[in-house]
PDB file of N, CA, C and O in Angstrom:
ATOM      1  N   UNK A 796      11.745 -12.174  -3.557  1.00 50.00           N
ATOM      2  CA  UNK A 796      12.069 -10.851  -4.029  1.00 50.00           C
ATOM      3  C   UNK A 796      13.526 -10.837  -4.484  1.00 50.00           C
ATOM      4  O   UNK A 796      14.527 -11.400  -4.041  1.00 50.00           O
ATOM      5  N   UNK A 797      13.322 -10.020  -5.502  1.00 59.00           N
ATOM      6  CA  UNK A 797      15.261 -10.181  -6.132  1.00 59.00           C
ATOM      7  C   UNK A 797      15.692  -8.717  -5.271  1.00 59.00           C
ATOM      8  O   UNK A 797      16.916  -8.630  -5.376  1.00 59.00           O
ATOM      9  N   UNK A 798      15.347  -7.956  -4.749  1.00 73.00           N
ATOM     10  CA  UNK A 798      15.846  -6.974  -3.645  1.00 73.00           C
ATOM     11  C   UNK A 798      15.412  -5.053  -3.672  1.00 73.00           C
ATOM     12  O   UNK A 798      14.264  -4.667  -3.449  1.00 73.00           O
ATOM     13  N   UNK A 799      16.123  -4.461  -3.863  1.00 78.00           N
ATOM     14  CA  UNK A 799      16.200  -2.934  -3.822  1.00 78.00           C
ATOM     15  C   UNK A 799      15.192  -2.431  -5.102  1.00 78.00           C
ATOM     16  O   UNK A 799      14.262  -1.687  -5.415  1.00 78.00           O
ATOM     17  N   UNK A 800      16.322  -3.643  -5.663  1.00 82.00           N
ATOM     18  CA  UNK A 800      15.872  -2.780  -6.785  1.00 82.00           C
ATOM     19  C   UNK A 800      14.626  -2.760  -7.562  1.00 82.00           C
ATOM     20  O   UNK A 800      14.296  -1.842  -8.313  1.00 82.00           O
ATOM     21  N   UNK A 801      13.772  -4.123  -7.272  1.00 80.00           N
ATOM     22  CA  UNK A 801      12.945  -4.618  -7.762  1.00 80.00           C
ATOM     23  C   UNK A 801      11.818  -3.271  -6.649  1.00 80.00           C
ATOM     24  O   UNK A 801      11.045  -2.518  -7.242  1.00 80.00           O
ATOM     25  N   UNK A 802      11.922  -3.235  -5.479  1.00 81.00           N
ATOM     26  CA  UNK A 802      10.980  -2.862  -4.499  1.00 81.00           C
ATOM     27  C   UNK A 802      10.846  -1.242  -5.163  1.00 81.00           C
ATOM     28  O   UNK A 802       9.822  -0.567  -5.054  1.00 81.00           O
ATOM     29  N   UNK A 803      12.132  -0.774  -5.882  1.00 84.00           N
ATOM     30  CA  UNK A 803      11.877   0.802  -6.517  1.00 84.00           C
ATOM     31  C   UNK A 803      11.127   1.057  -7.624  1.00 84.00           C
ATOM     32  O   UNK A 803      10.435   2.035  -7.909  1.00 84.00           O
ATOM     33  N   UNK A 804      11.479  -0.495  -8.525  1.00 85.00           N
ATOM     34  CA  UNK A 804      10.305  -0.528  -9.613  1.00 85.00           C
ATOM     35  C   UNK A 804       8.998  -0.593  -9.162  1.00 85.00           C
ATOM     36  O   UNK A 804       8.305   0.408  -9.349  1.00 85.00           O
ATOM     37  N   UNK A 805       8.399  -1.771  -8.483  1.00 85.00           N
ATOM     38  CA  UNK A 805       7.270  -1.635  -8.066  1.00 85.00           C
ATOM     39  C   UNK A 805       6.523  -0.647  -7.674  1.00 85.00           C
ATOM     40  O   UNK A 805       5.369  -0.552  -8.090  1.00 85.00           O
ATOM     41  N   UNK A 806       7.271   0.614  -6.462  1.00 85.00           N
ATOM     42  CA  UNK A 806       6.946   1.381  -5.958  1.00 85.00           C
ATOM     43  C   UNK A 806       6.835   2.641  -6.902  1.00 85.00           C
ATOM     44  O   UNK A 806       5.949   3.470  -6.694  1.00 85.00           O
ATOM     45  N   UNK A 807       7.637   2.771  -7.829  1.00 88.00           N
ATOM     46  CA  UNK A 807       7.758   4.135  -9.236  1.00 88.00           C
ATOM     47  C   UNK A 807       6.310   3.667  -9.939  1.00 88.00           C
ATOM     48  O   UNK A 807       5.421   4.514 -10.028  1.00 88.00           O
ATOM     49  N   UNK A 808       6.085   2.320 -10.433  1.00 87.00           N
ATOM     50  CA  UNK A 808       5.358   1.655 -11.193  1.00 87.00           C
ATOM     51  C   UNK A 808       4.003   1.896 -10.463  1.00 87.00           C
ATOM     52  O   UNK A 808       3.048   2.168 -11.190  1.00 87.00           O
ATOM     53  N   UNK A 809       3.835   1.843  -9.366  1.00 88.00           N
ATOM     54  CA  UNK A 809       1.941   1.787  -8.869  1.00 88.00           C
ATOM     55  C   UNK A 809       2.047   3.401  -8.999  1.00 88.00           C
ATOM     56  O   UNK A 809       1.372   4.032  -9.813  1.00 88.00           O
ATOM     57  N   UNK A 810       2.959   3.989  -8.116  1.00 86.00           N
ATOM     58  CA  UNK A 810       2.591   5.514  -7.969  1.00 86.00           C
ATOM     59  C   UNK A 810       2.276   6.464  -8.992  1.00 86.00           C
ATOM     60  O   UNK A 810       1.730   7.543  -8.764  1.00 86.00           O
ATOM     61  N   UNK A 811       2.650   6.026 -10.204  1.00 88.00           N
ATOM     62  CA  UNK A 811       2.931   6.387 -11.704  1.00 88.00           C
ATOM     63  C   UNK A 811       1.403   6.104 -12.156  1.00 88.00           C
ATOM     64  O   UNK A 811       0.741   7.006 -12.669  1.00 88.00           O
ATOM     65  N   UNK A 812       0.902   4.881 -11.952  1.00 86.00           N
ATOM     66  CA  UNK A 812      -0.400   4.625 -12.603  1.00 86.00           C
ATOM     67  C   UNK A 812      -1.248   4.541 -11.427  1.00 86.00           C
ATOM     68  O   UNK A 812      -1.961   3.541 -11.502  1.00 86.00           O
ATOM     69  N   UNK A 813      -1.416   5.134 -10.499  1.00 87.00           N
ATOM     70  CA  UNK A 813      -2.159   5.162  -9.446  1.00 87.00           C
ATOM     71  C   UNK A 813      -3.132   6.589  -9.736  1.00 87.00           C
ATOM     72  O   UNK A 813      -2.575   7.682  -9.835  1.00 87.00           O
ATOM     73  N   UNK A 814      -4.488   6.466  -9.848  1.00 85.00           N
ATOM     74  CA  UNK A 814      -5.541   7.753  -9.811  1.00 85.00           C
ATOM     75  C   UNK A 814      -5.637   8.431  -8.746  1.00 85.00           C
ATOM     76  O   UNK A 814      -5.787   9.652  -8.694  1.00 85.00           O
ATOM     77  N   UNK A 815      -5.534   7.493  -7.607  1.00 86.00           N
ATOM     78  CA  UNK A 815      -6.150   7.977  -6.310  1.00 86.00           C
ATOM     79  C   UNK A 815      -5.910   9.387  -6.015  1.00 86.00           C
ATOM     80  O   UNK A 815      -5.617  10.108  -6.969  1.00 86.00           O
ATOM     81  N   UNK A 816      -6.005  10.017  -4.569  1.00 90.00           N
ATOM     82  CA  UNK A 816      -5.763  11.399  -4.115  1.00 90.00           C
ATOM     83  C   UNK A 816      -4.160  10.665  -3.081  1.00 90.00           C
ATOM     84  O   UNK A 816      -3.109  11.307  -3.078  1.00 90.00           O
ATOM     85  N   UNK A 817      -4.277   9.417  -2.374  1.00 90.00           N
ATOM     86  CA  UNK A 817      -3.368   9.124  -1.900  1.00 90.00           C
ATOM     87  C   UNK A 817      -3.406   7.574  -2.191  1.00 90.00           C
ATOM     88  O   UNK A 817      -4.399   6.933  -2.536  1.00 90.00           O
ATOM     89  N   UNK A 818      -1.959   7.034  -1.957  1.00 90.00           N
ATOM     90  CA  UNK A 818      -2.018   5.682  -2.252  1.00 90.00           C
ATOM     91  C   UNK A 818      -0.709   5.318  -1.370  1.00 90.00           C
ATOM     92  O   UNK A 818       0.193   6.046  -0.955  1.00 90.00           O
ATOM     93  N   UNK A 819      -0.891   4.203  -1.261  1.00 89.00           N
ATOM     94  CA  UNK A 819       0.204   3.637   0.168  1.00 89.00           C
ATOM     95  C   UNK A 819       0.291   1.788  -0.349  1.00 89.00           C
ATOM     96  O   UNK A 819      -0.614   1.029  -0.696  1.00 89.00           O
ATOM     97  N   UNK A 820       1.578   1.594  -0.222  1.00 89.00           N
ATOM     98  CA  UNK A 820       2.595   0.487  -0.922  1.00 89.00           C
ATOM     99  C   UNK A 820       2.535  -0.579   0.271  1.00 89.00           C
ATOM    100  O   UNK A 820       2.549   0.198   1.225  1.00 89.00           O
ATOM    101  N   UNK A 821       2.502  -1.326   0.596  1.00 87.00           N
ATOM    102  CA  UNK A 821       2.701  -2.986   1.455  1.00 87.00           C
ATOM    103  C   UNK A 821       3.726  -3.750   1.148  1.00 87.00           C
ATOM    104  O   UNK A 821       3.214  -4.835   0.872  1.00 87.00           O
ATOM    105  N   UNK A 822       4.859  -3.837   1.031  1.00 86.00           N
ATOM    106  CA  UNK A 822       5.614  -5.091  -0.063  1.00 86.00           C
ATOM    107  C   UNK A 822       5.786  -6.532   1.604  1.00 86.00           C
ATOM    108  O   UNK A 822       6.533  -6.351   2.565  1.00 86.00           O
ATOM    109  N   UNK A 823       5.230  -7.280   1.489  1.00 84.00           N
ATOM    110  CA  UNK A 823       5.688  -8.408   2.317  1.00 84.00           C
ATOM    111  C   UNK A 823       6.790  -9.264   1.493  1.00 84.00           C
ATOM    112  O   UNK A 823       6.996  -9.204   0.281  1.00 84.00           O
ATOM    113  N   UNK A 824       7.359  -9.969   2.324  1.00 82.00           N
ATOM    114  CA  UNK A 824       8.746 -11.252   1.567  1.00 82.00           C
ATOM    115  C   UNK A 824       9.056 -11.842   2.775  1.00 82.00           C
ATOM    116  O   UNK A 824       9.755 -11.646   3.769  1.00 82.00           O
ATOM    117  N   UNK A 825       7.941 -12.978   2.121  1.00 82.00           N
ATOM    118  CA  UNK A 825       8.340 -14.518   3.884  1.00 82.00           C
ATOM    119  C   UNK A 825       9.279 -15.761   3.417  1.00 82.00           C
ATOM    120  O   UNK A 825       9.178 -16.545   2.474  1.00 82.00           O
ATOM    121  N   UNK A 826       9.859 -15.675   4.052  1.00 83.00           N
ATOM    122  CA  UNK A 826      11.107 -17.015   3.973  1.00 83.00           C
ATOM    123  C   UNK A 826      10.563 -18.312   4.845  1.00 83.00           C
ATOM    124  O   UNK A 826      10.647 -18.106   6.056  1.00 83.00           O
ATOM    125  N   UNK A 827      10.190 -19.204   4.596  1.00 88.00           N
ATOM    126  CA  UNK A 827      10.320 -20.536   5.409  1.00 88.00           C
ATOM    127  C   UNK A 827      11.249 -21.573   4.814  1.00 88.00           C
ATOM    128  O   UNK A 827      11.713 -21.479   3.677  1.00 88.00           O
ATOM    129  N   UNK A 828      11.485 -22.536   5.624  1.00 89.00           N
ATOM    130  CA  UNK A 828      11.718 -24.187   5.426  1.00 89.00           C
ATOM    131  C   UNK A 828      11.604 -25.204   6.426  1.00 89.00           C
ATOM    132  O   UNK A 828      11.825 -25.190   7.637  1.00 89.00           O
ATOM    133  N   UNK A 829      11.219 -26.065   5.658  1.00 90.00           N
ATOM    134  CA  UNK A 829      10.707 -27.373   5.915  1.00 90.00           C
ATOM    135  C   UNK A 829      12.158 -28.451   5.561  1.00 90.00           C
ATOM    136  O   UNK A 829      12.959 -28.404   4.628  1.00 90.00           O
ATOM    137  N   UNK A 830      12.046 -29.531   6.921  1.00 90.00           N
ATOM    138  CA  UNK A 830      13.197 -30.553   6.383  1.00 90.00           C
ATOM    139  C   UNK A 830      12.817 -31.848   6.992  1.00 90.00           C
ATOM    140  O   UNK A 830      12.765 -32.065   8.202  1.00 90.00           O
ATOM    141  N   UNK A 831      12.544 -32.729   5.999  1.00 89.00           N
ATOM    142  CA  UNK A 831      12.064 -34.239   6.842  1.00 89.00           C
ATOM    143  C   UNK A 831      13.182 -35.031   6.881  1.00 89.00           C
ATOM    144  O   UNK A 831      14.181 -35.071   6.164  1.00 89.00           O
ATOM    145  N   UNK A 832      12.777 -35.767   8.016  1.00 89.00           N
ATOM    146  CA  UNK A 832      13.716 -37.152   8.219  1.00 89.00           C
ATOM    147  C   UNK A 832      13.618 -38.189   8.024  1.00 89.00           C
ATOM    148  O   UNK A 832      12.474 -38.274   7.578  1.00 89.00           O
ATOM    149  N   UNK A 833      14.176 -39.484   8.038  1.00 90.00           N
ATOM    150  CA  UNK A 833      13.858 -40.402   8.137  1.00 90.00           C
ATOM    151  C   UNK A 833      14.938 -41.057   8.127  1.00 90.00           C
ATOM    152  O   UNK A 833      15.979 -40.603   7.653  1.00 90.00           O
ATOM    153  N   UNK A 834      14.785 -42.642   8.846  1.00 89.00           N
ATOM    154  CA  UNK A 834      15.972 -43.212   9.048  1.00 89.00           C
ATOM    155  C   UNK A 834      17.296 -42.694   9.691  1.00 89.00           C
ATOM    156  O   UNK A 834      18.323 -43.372   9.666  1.00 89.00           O
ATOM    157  N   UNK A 835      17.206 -41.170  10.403  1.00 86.00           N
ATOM    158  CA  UNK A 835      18.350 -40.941  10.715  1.00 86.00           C
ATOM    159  C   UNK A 835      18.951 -40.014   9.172  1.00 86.00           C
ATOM    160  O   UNK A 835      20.131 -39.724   8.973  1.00 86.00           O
ATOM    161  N   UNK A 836      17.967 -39.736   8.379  1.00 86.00           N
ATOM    162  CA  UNK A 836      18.457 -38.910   7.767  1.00 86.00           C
ATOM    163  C   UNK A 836      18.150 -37.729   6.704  1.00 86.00           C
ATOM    164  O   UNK A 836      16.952 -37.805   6.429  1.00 86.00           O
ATOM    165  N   UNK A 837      18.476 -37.165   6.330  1.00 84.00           N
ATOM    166  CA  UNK A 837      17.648 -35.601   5.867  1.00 84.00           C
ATOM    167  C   UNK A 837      17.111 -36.359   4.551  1.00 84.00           C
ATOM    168  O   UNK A 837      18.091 -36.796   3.948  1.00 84.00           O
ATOM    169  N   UNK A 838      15.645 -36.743   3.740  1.00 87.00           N
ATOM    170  CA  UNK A 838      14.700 -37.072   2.710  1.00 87.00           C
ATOM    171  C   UNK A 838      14.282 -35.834   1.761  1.00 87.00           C
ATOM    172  O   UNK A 838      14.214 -35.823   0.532  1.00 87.00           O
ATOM    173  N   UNK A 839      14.052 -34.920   2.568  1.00 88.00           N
ATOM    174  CA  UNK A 839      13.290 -34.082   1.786  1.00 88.00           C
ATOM    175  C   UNK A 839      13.727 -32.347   2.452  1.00 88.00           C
ATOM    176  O   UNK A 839      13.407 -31.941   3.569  1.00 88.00           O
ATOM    177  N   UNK A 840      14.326 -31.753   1.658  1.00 87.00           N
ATOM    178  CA  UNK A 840      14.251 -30.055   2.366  1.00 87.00           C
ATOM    179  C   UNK A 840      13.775 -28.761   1.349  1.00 87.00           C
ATOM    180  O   UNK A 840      14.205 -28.537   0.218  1.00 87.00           O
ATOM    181  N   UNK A 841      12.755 -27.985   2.108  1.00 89.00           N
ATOM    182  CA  UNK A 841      11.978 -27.437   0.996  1.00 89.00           C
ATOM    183  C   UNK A 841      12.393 -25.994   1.323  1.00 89.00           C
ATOM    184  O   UNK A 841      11.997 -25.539   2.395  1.00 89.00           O
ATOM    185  N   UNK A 842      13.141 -25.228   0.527  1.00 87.00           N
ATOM    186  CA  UNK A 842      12.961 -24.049   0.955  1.00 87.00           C
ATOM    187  C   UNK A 842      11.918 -22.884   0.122  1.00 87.00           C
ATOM    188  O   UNK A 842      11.896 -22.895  -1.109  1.00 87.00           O
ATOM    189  N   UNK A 843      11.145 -21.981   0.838  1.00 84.00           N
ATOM    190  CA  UNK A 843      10.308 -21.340  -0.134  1.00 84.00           C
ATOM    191  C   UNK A 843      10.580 -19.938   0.645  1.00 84.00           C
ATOM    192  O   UNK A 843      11.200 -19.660   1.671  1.00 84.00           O
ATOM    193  N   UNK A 844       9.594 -18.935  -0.611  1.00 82.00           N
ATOM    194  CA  UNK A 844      10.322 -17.678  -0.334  1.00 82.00           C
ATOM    195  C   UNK A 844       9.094 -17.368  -1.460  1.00 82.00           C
ATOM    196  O   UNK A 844       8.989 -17.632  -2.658  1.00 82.00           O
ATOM    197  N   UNK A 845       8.111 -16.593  -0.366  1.00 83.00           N
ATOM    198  CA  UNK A 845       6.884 -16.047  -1.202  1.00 83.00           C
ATOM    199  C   UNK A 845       6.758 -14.082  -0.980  1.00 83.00           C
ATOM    200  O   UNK A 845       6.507 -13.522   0.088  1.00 83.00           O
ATOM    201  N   UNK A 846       6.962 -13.538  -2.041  1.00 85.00           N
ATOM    202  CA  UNK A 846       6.312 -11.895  -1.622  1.00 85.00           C
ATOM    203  C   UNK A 846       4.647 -12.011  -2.114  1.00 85.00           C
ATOM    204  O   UNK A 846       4.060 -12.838  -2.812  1.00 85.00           O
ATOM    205  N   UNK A 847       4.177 -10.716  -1.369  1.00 87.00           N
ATOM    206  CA  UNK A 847       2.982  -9.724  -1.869  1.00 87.00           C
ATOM    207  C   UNK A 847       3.210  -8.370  -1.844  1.00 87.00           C
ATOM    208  O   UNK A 847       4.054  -7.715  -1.233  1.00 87.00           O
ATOM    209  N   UNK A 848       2.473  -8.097  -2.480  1.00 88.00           N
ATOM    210  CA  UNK A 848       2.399  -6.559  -2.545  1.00 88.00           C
ATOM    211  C   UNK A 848       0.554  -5.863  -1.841  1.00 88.00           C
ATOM    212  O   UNK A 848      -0.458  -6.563  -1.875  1.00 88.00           O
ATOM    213  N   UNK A 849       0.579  -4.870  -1.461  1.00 91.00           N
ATOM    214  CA  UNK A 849      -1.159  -4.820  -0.996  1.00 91.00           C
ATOM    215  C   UNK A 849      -0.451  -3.691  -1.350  1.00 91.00           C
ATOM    216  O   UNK A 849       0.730  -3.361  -1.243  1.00 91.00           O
ATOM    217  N   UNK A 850      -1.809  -2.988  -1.959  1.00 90.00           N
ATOM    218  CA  UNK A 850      -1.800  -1.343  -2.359  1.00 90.00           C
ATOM    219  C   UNK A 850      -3.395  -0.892  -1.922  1.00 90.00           C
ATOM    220  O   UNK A 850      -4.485  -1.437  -2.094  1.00 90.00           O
ATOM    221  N   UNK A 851      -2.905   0.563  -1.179  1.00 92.00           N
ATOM    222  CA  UNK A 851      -4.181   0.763  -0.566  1.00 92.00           C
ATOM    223  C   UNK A 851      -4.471   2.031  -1.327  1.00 92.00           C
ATOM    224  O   UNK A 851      -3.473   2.746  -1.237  1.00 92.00           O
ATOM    225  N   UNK A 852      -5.418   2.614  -2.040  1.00 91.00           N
ATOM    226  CA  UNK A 852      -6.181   3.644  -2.775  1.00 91.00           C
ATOM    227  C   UNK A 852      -7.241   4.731  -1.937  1.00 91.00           C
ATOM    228  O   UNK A 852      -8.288   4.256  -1.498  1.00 91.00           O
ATOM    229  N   UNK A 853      -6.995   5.948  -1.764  1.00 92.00           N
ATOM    230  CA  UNK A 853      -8.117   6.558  -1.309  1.00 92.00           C
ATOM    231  C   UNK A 853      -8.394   7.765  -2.251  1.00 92.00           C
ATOM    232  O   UNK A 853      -7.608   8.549  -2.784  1.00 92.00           O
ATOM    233  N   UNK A 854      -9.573   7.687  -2.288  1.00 91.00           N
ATOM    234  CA  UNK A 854     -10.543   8.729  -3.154  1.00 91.00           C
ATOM    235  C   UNK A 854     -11.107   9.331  -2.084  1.00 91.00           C
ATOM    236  O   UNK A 854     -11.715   8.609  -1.293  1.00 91.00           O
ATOM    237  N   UNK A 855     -11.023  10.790  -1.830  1.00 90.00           N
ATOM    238  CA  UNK A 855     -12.079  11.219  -0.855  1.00 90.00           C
ATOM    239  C   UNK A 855     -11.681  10.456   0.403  1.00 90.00           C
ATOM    240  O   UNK A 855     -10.630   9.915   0.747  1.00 90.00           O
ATOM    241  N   UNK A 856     -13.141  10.627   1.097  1.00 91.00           N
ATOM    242  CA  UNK A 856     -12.753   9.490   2.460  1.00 91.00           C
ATOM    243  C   UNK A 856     -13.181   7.936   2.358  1.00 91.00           C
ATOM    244  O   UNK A 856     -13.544   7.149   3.231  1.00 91.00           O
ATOM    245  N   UNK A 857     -12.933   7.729   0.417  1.00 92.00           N
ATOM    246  CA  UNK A 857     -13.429   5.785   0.237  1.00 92.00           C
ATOM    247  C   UNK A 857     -11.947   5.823   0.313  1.00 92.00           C
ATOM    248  O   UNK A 857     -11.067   6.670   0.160  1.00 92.00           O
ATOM    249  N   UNK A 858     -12.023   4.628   0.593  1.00 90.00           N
ATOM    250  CA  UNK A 858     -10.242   4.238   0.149  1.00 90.00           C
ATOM    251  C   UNK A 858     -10.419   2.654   0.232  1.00 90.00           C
ATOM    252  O   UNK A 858     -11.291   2.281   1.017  1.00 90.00           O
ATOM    253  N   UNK A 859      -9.886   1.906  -0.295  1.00 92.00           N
ATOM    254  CA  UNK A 859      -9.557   0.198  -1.406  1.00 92.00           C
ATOM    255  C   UNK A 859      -8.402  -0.115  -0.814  1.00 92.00           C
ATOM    256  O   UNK A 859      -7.505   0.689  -0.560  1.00 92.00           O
ATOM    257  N   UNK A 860      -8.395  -1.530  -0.534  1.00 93.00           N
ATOM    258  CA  UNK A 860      -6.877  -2.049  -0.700  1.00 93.00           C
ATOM    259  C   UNK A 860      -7.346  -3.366  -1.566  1.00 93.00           C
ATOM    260  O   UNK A 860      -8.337  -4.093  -1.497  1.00 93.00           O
ATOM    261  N   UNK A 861      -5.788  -3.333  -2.701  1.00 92.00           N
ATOM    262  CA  UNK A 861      -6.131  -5.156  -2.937  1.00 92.00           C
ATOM    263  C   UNK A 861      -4.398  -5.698  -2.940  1.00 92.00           C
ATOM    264  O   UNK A 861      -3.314  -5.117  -2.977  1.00 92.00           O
ATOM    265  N   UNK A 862      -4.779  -6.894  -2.889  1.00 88.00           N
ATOM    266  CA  UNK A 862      -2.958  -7.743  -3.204  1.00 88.00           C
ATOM    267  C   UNK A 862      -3.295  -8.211  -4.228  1.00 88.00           C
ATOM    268  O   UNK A 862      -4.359  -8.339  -4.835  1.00 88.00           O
ATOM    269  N   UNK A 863      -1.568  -8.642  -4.484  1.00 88.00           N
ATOM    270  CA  UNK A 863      -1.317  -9.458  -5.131  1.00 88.00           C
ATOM    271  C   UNK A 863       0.310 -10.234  -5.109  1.00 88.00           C
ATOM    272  O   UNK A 863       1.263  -9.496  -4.856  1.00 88.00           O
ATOM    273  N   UNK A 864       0.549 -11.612  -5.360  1.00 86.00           N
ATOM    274  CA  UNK A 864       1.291 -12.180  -5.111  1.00 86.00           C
ATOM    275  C   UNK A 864       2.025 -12.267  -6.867  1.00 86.00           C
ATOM    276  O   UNK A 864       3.042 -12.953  -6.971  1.00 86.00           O
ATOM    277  N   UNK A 865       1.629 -11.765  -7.797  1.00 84.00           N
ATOM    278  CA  UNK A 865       2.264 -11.817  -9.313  1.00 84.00           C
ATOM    279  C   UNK A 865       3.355 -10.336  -9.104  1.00 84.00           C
ATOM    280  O   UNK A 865       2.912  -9.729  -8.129  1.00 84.00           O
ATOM    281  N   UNK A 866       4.067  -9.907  -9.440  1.00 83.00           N
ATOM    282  CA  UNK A 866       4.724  -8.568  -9.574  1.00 83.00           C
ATOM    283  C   UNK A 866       4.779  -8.382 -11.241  1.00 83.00           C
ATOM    284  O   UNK A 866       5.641  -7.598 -11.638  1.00 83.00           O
ATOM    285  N   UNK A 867       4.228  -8.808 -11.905  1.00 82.00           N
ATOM    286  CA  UNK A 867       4.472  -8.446 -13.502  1.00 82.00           C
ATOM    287  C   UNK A 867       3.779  -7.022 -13.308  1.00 82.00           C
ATOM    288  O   UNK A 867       3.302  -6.528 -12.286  1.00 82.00           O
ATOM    289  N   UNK A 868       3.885  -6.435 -14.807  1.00 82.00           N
ATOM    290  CA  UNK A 868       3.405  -5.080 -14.500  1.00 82.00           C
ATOM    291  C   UNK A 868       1.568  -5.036 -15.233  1.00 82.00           C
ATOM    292  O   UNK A 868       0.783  -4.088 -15.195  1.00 82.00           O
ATOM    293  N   UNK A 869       1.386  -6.253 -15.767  1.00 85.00           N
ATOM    294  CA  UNK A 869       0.055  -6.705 -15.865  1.00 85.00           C
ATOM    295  C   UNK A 869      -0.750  -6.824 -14.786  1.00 85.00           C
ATOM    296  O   UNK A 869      -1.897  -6.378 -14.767  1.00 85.00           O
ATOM    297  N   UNK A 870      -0.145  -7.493 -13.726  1.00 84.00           N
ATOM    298  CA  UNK A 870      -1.186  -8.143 -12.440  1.00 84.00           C
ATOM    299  C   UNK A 870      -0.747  -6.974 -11.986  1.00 84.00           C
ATOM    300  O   UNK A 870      -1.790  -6.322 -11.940  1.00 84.00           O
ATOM    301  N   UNK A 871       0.377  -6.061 -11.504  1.00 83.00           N
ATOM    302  CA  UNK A 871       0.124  -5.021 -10.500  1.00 83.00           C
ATOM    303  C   UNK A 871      -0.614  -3.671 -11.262  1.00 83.00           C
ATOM    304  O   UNK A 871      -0.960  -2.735 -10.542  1.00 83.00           O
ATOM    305  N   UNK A 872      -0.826  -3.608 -12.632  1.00 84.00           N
ATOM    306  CA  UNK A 872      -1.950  -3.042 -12.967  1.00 84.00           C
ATOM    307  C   UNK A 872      -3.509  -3.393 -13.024  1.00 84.00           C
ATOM    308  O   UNK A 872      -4.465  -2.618 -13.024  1.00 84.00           O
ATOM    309  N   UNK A 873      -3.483  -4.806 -13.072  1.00 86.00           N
ATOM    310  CA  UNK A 873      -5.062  -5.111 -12.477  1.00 86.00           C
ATOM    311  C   UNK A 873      -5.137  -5.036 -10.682  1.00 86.00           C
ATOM    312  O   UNK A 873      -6.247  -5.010 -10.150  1.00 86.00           O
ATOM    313  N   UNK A 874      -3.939  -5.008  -9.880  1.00 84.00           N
ATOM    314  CA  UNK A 874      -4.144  -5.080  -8.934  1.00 84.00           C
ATOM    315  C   UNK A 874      -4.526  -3.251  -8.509  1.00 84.00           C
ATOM    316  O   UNK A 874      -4.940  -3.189  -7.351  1.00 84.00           O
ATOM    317  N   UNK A 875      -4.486  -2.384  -8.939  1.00 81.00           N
ATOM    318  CA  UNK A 875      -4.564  -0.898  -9.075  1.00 81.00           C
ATOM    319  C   UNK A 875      -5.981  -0.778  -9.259  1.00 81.00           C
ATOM    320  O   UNK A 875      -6.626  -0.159  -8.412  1.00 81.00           O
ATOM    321  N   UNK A 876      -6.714  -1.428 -10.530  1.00 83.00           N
ATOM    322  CA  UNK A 876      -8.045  -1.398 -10.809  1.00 83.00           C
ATOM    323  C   UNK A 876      -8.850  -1.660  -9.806  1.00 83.00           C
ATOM    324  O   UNK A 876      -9.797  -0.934  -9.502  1.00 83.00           O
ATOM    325  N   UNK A 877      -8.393  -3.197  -8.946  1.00 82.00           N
ATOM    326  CA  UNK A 877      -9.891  -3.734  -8.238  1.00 82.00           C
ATOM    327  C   UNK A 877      -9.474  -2.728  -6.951  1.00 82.00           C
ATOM    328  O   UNK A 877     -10.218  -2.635  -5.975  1.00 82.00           O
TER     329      UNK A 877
END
């Protein structure tokens, strides 16, 4: 995630094209790393850094959730549809 500001777009962006009667935002952002050794010495260090987003939809008393791990405003508009 690049931070604040990105999490206000997202959040303006579903609520804006959202049909539902209510709709509710998820943003996850996991940090790991990995570091191998060998010989007494650091080979390989991986750092990763994955978000999602889950958006939950209710119509009535149905209500949907789906994710998605893309943030373009393509995938978080197909992610609105399913």
């Amino acid at each position: 995630m690049t931070g604040w500001e990105e999490f206000h777009f997202l959040t303006d962006f579903v609520l804006e094209h959202s049909s539902g009667d209510h709709t509710s935002l998820t943003l996850y952002d996991q940090h790991g790393g990995t570091t191998r050794f060998a010989n007494n010495q650091i080979v390989q260090n991986v750092d990763t850094r994955r978000g999602s987003l889950a958006v939950t939809v209710a119509f009535g008393r149905r209500h949907g959730t789906a994710t998605t791990t893309d943030f373009t405003a393509g995938a978080v508009q197909d992610t609105l549809k399913r």
